[in-house]
Tab-separated table of C-alpha atoms in Angstrom:
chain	number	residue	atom	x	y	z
A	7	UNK	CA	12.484	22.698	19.004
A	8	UNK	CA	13.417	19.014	18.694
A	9	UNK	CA	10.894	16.502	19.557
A	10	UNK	CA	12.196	13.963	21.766
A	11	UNK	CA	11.684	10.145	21.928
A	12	UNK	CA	8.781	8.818	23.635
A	13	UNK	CA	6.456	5.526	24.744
A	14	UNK	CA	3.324	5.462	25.654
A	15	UNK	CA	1.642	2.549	27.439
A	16	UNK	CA	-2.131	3.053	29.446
A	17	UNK	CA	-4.218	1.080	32.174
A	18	UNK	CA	-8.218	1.563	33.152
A	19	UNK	CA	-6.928	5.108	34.569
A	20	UNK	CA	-4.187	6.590	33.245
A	21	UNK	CA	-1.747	7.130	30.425
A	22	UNK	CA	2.018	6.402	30.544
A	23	UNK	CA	4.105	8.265	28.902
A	24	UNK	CA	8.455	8.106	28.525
A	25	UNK	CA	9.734	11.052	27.184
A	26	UNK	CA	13.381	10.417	26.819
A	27	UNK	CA	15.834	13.596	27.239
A	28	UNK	CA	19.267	12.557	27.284
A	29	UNK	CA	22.108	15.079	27.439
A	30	UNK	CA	19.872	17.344	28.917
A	31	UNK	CA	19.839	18.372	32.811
A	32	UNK	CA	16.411	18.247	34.363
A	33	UNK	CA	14.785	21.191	35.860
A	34	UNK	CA	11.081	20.651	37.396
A	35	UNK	CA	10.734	24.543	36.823
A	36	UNK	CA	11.947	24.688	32.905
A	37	UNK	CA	9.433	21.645	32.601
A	38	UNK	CA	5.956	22.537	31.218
A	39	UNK	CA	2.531	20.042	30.748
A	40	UNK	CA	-1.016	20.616	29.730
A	41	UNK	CA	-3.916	17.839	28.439
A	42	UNK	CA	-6.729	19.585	26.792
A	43	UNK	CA	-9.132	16.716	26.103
A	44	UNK	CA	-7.320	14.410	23.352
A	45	UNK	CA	-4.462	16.665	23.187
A	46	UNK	CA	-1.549	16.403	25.631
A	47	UNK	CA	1.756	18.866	25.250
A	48	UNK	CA	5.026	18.433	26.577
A	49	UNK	CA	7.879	21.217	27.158
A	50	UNK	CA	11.311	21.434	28.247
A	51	UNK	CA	13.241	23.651	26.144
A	52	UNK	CA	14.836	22.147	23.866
A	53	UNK	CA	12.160	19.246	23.430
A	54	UNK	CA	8.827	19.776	22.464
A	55	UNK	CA	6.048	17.072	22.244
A	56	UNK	CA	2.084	17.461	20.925
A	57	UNK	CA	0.389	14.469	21.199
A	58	UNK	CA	-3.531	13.420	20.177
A	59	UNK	CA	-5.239	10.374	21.571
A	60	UNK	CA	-8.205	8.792	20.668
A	61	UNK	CA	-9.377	9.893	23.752
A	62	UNK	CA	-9.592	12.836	26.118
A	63	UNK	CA	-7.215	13.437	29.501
A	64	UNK	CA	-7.673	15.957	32.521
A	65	UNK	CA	-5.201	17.744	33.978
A	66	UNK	CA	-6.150	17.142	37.313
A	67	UNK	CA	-4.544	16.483	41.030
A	68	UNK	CA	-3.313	12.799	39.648
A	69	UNK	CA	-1.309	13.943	36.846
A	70	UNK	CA	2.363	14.020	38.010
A	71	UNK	CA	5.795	13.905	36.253
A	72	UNK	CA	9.317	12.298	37.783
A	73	UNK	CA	12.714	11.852	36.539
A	74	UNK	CA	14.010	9.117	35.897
A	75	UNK	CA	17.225	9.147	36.678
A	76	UNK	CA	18.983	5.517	35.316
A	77	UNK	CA	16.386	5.716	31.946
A	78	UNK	CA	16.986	9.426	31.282
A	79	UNK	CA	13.757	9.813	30.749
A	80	UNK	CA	10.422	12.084	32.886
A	81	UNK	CA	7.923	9.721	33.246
A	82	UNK	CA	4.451	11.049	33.164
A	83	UNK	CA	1.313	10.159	34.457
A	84	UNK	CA	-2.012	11.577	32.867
A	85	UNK	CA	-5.667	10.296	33.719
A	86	UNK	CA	-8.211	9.387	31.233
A	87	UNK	CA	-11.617	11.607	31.405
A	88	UNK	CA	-13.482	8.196	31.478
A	89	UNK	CA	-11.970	5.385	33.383
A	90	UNK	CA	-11.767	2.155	31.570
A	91	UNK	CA	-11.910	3.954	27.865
A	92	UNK	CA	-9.280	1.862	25.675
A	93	UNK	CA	-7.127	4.469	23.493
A	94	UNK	CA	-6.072	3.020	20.534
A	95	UNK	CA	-2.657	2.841	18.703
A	96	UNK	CA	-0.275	3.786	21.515
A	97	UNK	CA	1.928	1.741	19.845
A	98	UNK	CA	2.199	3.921	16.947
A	99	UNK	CA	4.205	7.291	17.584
A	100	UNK	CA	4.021	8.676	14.040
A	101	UNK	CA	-0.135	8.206	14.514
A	102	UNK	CA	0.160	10.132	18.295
A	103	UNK	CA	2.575	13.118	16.563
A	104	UNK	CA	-0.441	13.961	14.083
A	105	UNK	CA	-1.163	17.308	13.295
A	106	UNK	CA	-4.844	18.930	14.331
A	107	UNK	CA	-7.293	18.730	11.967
A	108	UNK	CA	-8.830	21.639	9.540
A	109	UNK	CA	-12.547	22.041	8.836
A	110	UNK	CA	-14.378	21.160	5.688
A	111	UNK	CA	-14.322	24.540	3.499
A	112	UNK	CA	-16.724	24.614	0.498
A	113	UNK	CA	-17.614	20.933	0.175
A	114	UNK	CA	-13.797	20.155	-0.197
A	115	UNK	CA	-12.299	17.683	2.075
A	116	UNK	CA	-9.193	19.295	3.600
A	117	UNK	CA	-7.508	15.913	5.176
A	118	UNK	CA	-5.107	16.643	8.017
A	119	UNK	CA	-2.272	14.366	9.538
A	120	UNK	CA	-4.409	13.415	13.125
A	121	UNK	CA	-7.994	13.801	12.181
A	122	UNK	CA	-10.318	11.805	13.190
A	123	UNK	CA	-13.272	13.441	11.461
A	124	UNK	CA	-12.905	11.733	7.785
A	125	UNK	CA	-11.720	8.356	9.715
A	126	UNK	CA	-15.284	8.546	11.362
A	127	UNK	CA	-17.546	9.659	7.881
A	128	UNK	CA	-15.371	6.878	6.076
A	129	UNK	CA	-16.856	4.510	9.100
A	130	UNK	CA	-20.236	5.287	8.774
A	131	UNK	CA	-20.603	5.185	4.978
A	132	UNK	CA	-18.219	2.160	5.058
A	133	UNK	CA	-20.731	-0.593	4.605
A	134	UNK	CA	-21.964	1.164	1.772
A	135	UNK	CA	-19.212	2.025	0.160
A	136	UNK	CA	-19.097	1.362	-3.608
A	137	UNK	CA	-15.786	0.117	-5.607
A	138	UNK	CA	-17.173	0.865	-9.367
A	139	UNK	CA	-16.276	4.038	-11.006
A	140	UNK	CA	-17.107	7.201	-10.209
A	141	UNK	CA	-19.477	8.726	-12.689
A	142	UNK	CA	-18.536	12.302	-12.333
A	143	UNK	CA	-18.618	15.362	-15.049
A	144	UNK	CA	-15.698	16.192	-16.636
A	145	UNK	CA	-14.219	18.633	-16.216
A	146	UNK	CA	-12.989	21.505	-18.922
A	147	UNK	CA	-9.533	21.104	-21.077
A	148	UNK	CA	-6.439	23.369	-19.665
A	149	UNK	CA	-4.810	24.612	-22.688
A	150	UNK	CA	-1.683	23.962	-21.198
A	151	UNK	CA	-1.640	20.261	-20.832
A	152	UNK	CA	-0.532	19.830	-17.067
A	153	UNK	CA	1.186	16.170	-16.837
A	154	UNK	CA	0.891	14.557	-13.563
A	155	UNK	CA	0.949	11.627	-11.540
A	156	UNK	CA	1.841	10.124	-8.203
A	157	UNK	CA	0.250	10.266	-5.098
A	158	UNK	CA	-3.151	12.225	-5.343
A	159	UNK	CA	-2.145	13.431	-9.216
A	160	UNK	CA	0.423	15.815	-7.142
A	161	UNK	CA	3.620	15.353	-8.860
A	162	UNK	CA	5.289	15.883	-12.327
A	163	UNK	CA	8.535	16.691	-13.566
A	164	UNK	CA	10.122	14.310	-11.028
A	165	UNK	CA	10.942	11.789	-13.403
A	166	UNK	CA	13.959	13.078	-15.659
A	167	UNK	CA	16.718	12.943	-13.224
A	168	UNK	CA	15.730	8.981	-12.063
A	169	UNK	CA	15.495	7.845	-15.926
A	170	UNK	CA	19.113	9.673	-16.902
A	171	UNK	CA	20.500	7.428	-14.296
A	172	UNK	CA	19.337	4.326	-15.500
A	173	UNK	CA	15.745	3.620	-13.928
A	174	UNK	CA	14.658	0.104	-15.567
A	175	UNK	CA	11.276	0.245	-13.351
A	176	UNK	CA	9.761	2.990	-16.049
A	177	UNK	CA	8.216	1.597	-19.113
A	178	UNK	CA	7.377	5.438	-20.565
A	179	UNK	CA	9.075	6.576	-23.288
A	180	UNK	CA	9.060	10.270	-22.058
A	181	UNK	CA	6.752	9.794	-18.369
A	182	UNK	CA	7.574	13.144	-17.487
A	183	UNK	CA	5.152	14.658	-20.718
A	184	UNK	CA	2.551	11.538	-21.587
A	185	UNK	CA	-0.797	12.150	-20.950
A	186	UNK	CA	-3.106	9.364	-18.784
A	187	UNK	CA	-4.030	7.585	-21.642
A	188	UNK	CA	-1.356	7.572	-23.251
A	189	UNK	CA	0.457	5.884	-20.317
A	190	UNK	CA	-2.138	3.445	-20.208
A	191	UNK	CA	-1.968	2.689	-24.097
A	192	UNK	CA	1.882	2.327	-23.660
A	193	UNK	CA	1.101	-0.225	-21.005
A	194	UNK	CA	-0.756	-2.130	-22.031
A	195	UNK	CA	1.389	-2.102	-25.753
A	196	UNK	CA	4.592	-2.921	-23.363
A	197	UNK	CA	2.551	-5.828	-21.525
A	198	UNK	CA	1.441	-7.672	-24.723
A	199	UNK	CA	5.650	-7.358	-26.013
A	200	UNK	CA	6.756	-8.781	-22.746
A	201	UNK	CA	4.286	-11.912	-22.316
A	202	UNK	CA	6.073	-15.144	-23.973
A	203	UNK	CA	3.631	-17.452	-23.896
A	204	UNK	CA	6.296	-19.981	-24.159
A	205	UNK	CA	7.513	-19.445	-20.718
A	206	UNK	CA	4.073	-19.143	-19.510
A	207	UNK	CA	3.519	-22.658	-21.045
A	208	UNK	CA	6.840	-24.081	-19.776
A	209	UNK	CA	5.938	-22.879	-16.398
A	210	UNK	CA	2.481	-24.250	-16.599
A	211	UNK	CA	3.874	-28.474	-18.196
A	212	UNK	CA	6.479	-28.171	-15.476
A	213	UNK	CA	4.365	-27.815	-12.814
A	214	UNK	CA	2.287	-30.414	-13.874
A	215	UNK	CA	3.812	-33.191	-15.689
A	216	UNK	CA	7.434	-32.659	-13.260
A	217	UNK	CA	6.688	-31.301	-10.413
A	218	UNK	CA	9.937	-32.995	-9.069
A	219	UNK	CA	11.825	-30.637	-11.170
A	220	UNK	CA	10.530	-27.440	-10.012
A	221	UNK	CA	9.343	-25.449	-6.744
A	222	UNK	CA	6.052	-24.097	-7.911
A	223	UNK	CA	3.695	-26.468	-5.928
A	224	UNK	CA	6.347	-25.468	-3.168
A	225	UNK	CA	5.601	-22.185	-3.684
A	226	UNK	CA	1.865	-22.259	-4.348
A	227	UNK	CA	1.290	-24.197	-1.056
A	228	UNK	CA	4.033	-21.774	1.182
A	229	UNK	CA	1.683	-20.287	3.738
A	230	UNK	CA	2.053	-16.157	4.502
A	231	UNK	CA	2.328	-15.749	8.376
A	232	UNK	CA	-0.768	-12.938	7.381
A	233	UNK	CA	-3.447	-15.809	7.224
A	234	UNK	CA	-2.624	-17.453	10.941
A	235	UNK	CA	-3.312	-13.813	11.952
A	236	UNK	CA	-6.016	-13.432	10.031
A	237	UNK	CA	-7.244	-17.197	11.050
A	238	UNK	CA	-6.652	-16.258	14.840
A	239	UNK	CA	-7.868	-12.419	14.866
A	240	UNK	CA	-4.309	-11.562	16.167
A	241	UNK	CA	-3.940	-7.778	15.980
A	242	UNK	CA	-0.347	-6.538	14.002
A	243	UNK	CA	2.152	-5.334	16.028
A	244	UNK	CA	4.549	-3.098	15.143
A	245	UNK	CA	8.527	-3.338	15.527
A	246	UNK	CA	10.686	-0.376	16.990
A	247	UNK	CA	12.541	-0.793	13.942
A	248	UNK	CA	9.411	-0.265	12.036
A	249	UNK	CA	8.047	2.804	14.405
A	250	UNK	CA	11.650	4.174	13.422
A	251	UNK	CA	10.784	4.078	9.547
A	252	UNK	CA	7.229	5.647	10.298
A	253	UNK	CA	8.556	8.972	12.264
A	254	UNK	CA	10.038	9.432	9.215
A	255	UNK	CA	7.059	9.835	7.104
A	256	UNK	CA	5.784	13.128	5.518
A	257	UNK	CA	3.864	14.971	8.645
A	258	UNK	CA	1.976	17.376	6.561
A	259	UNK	CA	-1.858	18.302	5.215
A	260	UNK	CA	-3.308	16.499	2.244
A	261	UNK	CA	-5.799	17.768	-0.148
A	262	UNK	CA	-7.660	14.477	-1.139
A	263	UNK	CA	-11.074	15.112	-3.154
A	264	UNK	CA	-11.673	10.946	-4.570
A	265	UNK	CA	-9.518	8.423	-2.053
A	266	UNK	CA	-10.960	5.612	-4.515
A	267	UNK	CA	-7.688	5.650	-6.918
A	268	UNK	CA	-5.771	5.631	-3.454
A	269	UNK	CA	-7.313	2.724	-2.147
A	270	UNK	CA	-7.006	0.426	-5.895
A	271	UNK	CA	-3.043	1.562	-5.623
A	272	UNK	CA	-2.787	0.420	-2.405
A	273	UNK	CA	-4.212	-3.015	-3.867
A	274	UNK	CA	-1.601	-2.600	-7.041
A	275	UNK	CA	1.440	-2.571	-4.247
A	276	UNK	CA	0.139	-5.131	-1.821
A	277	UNK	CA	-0.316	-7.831	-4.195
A	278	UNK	CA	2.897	-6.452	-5.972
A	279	UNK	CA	4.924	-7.203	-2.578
A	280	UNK	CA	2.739	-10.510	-1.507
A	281	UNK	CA	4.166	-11.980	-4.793
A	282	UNK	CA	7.223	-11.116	-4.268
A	283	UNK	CA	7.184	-12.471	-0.786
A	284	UNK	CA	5.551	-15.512	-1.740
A	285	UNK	CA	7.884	-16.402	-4.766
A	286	UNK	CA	10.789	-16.113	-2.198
A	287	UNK	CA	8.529	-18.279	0.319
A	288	UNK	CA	8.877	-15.144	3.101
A	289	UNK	CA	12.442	-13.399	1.721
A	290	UNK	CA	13.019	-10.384	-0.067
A	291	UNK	CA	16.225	-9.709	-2.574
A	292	UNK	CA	18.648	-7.111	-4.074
A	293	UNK	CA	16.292	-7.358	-6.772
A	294	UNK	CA	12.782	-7.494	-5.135
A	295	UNK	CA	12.446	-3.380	-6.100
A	296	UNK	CA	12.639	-3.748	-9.627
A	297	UNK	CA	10.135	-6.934	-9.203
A	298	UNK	CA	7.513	-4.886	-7.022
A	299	UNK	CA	8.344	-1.663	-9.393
A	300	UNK	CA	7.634	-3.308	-12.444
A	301	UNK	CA	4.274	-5.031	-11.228
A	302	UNK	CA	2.712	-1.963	-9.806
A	303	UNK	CA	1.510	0.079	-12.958
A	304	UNK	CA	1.503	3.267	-10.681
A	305	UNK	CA	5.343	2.980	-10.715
A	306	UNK	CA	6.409	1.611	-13.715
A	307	UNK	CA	3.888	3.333	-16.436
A	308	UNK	CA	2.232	6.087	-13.597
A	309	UNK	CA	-0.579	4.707	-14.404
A	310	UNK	CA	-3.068	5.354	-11.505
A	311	UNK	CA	-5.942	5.528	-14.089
A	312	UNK	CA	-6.150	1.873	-14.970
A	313	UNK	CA	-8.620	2.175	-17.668
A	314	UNK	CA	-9.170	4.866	-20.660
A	315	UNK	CA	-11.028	7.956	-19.577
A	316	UNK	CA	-13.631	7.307	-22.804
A	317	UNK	CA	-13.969	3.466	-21.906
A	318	UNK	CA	-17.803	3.149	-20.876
A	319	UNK	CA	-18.021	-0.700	-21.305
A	320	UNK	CA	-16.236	-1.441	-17.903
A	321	UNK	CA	-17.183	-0.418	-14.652
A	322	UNK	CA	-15.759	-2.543	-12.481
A	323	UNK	CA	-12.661	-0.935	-11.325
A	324	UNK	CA	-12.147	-3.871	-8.859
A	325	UNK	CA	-12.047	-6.144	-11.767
A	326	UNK	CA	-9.937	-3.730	-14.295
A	327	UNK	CA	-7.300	-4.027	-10.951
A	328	UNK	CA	-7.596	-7.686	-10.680
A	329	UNK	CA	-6.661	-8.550	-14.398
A	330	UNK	CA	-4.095	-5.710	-14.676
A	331	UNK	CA	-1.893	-7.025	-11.959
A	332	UNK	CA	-2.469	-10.800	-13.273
A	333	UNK	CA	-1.001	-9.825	-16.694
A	334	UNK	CA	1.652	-7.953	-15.385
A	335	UNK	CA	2.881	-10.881	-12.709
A	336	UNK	CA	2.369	-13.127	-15.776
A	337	UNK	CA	4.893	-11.049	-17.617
A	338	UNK	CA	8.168	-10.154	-14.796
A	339	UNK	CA	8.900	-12.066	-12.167
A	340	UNK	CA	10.495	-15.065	-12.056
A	341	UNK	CA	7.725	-17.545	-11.597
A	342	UNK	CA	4.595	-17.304	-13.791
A	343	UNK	CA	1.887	-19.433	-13.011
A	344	UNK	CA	-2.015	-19.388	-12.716
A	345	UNK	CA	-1.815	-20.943	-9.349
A	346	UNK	CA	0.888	-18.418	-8.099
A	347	UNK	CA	-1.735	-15.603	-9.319
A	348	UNK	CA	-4.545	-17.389	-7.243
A	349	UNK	CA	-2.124	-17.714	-4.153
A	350	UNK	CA	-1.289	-13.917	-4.201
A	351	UNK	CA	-4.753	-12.607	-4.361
A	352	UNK	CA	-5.637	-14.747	-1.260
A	353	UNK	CA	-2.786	-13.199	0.492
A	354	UNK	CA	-4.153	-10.030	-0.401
A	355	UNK	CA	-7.526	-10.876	0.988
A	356	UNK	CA	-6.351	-11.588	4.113
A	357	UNK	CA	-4.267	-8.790	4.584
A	358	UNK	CA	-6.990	-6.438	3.895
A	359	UNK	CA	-9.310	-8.093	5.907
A	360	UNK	CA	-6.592	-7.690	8.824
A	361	UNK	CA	-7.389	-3.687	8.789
A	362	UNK	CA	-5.231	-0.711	8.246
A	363	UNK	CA	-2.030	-1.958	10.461
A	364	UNK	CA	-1.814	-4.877	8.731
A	365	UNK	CA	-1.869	-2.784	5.049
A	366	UNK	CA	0.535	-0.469	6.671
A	367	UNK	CA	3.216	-2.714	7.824
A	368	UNK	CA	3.183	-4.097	4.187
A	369	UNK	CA	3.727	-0.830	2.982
A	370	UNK	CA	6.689	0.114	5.174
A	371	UNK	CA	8.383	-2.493	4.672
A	372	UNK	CA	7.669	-1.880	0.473
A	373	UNK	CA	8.878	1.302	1.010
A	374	UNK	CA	12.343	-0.277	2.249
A	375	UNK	CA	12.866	-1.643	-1.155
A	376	UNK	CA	12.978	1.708	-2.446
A	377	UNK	CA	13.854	4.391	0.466
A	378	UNK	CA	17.922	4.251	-0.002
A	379	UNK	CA	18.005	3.031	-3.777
A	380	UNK	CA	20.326	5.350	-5.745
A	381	UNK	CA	17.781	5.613	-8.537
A	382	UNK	CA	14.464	3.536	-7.614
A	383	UNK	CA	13.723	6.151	-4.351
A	384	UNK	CA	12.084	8.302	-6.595
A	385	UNK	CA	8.912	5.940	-6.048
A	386	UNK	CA	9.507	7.078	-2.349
A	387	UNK	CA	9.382	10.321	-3.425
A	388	UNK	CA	5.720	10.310	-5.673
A	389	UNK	CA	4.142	7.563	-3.918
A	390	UNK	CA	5.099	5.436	-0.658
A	391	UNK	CA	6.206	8.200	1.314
A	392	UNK	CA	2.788	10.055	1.049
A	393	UNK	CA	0.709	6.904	1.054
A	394	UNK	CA	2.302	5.660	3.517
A	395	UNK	CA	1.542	8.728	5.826
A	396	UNK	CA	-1.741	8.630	4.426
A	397	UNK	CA	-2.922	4.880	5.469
A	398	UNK	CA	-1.260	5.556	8.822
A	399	UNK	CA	-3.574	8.485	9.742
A	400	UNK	CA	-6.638	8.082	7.535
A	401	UNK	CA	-6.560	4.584	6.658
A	402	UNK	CA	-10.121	2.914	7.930
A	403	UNK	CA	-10.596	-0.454	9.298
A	404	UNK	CA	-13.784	-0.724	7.597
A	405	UNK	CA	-13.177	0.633	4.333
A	406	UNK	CA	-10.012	-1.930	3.767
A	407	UNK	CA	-12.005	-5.190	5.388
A	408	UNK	CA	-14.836	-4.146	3.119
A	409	UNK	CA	-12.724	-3.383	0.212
A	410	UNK	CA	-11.119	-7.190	1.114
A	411	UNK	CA	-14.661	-8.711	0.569
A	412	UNK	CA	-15.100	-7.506	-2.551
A	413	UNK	CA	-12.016	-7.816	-3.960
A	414	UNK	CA	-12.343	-11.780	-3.130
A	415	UNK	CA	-15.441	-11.909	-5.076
A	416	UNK	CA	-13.840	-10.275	-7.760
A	417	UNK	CA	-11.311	-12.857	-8.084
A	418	UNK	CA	-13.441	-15.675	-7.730
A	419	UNK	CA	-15.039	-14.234	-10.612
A	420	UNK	CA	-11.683	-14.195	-12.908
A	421	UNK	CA	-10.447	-16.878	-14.857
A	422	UNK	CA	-7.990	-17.574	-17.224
A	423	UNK	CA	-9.976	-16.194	-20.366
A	424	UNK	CA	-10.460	-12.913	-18.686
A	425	UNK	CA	-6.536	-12.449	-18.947
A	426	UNK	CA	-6.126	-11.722	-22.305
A	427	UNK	CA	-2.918	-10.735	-24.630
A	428	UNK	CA	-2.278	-9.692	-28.380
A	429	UNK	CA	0.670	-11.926	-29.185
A	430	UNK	CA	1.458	-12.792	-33.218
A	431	UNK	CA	0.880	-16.958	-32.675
A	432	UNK	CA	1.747	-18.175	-36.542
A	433	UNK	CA	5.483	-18.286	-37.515
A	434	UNK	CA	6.325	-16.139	-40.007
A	435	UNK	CA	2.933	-13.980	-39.523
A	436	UNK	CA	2.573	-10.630	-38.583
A	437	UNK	CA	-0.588	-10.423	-37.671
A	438	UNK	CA	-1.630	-9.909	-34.033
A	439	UNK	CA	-4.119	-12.554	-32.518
A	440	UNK	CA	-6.050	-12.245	-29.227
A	441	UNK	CA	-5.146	-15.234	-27.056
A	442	UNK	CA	-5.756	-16.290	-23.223
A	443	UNK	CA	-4.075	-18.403	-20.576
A	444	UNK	CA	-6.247	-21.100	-21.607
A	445	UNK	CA	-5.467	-20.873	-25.221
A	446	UNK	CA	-1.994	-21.061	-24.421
A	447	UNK	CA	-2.697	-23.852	-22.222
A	448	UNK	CA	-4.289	-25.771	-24.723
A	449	UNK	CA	-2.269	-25.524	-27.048
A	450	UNK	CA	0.939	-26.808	-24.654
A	451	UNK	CA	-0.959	-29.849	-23.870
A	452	UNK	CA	-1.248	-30.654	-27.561
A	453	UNK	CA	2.981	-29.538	-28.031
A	454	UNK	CA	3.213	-32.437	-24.920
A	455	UNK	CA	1.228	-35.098	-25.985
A	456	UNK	CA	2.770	-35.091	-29.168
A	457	UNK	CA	6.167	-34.890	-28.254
A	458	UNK	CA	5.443	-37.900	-26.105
């Protein structure tokens, strides 16, 4: 069966909906339609079209259907159960093809495409939802060490073909067979060899003893079109380009026992993007996937772990997050600047605190740096594609605005000291020294004044 092209629109009474059918000759008695309380079906062989809204239709006297002759399309008429009930994200046909949901089994959340059940739990324990780890029992050693990563841990051995072609996202010397820690000791080994303070300091004079000569206050002060929506409580729309992109997500179950690591990924790539955008003041390039690759640790070390599994002195995941993506956009991109850092993590904020559509539409159009990539779409493959799907059906208002909040006071909370690399400082040494931002800071003011 093929499922056809459709919009849906709604007034206090009824909903709309265009189902579009070109090429195929219209027959009222080949035509089949049912509504059974959110769910609405649509036949006429060869299309077939399930629909759920977030709230229930009858299939009553008023319901009709007509063909329409100069649209090629039947347009449909169905009335609500409760005149003047709003149903939400019409605008979203990926979101109205969801599957039906399956029941909790055995205290195990089985998470399907379309239910609303774990939106509405998420919703209720939203305002109480707590962002430190998890303290949960470990559990007992496989003897066959199982190596996985990606969305949910559900992937491994995905990695091989993408790194014999010449992936320069990965930072693993052999991801496909590294345990967690491991890829997190790597990191954070990798992170301290690519800092140079030097450009870190040249960054930091330039922007403040000749500004003329470079476009960091520029950049600092370039305003994301997020915070007027934020500012004004505008709600994101979506393009039919972008509605395009999301039919083409995974439509399948999900097994999803902790959606913490989910949500602190979906951080990693937001403010991974939002610098990006911001250091191009709006624009993405040819080379924005490496950028966004190599500043989301999930992608470029598959590290959705963060911290070491025997670290019991932090337990703050928001704030392990918040100085992990600080080092890394102090190590890659282009510009690398304390103020930039700031900048991004208010852009962050705000879209957070603009709910699931506005998270979403930064994801999609992440996912376009990757999706046709002759080597990068692997990322696709283990991550955007799935979370993607997964913020579009499950993602919760609540949760993310929350999750905003606390994030912000996180931040506040983080200064330069808090970012912190081993770098070897004395010429000729080779001994490793612990230095911050503001070391490094310090010491360029001195390099300056002298020089002057």
């Amino acid at each position: 069966m093929i499922t056809p092209r459709f919009e849906v629109s709604q007034d206090e009474e009824f909903v709309f909906i265009k189902v579009f059918i070109s090429s195929v000759r219209f027959s009222a008695a080949a035509l089949e339609m049912t509504a059974d309380d959110e769910k609405f079906i649509f036949s006429l062989p060869p299309y077939y079209l399930r629909l759920r809204f977030s709230g229930g239709l009858v299939d009553d006297e008023r319901a009709k259907a007509e063909f329409v002759t100069n649209n090629d399309c039947i347009s449909i008429q169905m009335p609500k159960a409760q005149k003047g009930e709003v149903f939400g994200d019409l605008d979203l046909p990926a979101k109205l093809l969801g599957r039906i949901e399956a029941p909790k089994k055995q205290g195990v959340l089985i998470e399907e495409l379309g239910s609303t059940e774990t939106t509405d739990s998420l919703a209720q324990e939203a305002e109480q939802f707590d962002w430190e780890v998890e303290q949960v029992v470990q559990e007992p050693v496989s003897l066959v060490p199982q190596f996985l990563y990606g969305f949910d841990n559900k992937y491994s051995d995905m990695m091989d073909a993408s790194i014999s072609n010449g992936n320069d996202i990965n930072e693993l010397s052999n991801p496909d067979k590294m345990a967690a820690d491991e890829r997190i000791n790597e990191r954070l080994i990798k992170e301290n060899l690519k800092f140079d303070a030097e450009y870190y300091a040249n960054d930091y004079l330039t922007e403040k003893y000749f500004a003329s000569e470079s476009n960091i206050k520029q950049l600092v002060a370039w305003e994301n079109p997020v915070y007027d929506q934020y500012k004004h409580h505008k709600q994101t729309e979506f393009t039919a380009e972008e509605n395009d992109k999301m039919m083409d997500l995974p439509k399948k179950s999900y097994l999803v026992e902790n959606v913490r690591p989910l949500y602190y990924t979906i951080v990693c790539i937001l403010y991974a993007y939002l610098y990006e955008v911001r250091q191009n003041e709006g624009d993405t390039t040819v080379e924005s996937g490496w950028t966004v690759g190599k500043l989301v640790p999930q992608f470029s070390c598959l590290d959705s772990q963060l911290i070491q599994s025997n670290n019991e002195t932090e337990n703050n995941m928001l704030k392990v997050v918040a100085i992990t993506m600080s080092r890394r956009s102090l190590c890659f991109p282009l510009v690398r600047h304390w103020k930039m850092v700031k900048a991004v993590w208010d852009d962050v904020y705000y879209t957070l605190r603009c709910g699931t559509r506005a998270v979403l539409k930064t994801l999609i159009a992440c996912r376009e740096l990757f999706r046709f990539h002759d080597v990068y779409y692997i990322y696709c493959k283990i991550w955007l594609d799935d979370l993607c799907a997964w913020t579009l059906t499950k993602g919760n208002d609540t949760v993310l605005r929350n999750l905003g909040h606390e994030l912000r006071k996180t931040v506040a909370e983080l200064n330069k000291e808090n970012v912190v690399f081993e770098k070897i400082l004395a010429e000729g040494s080779e001994e490793l020294e612990f230095v911050n931002l503001l070391d490094i800071e310090q010491l360029a003011e001195i390099s300056y004044n002298e020089s002057q």
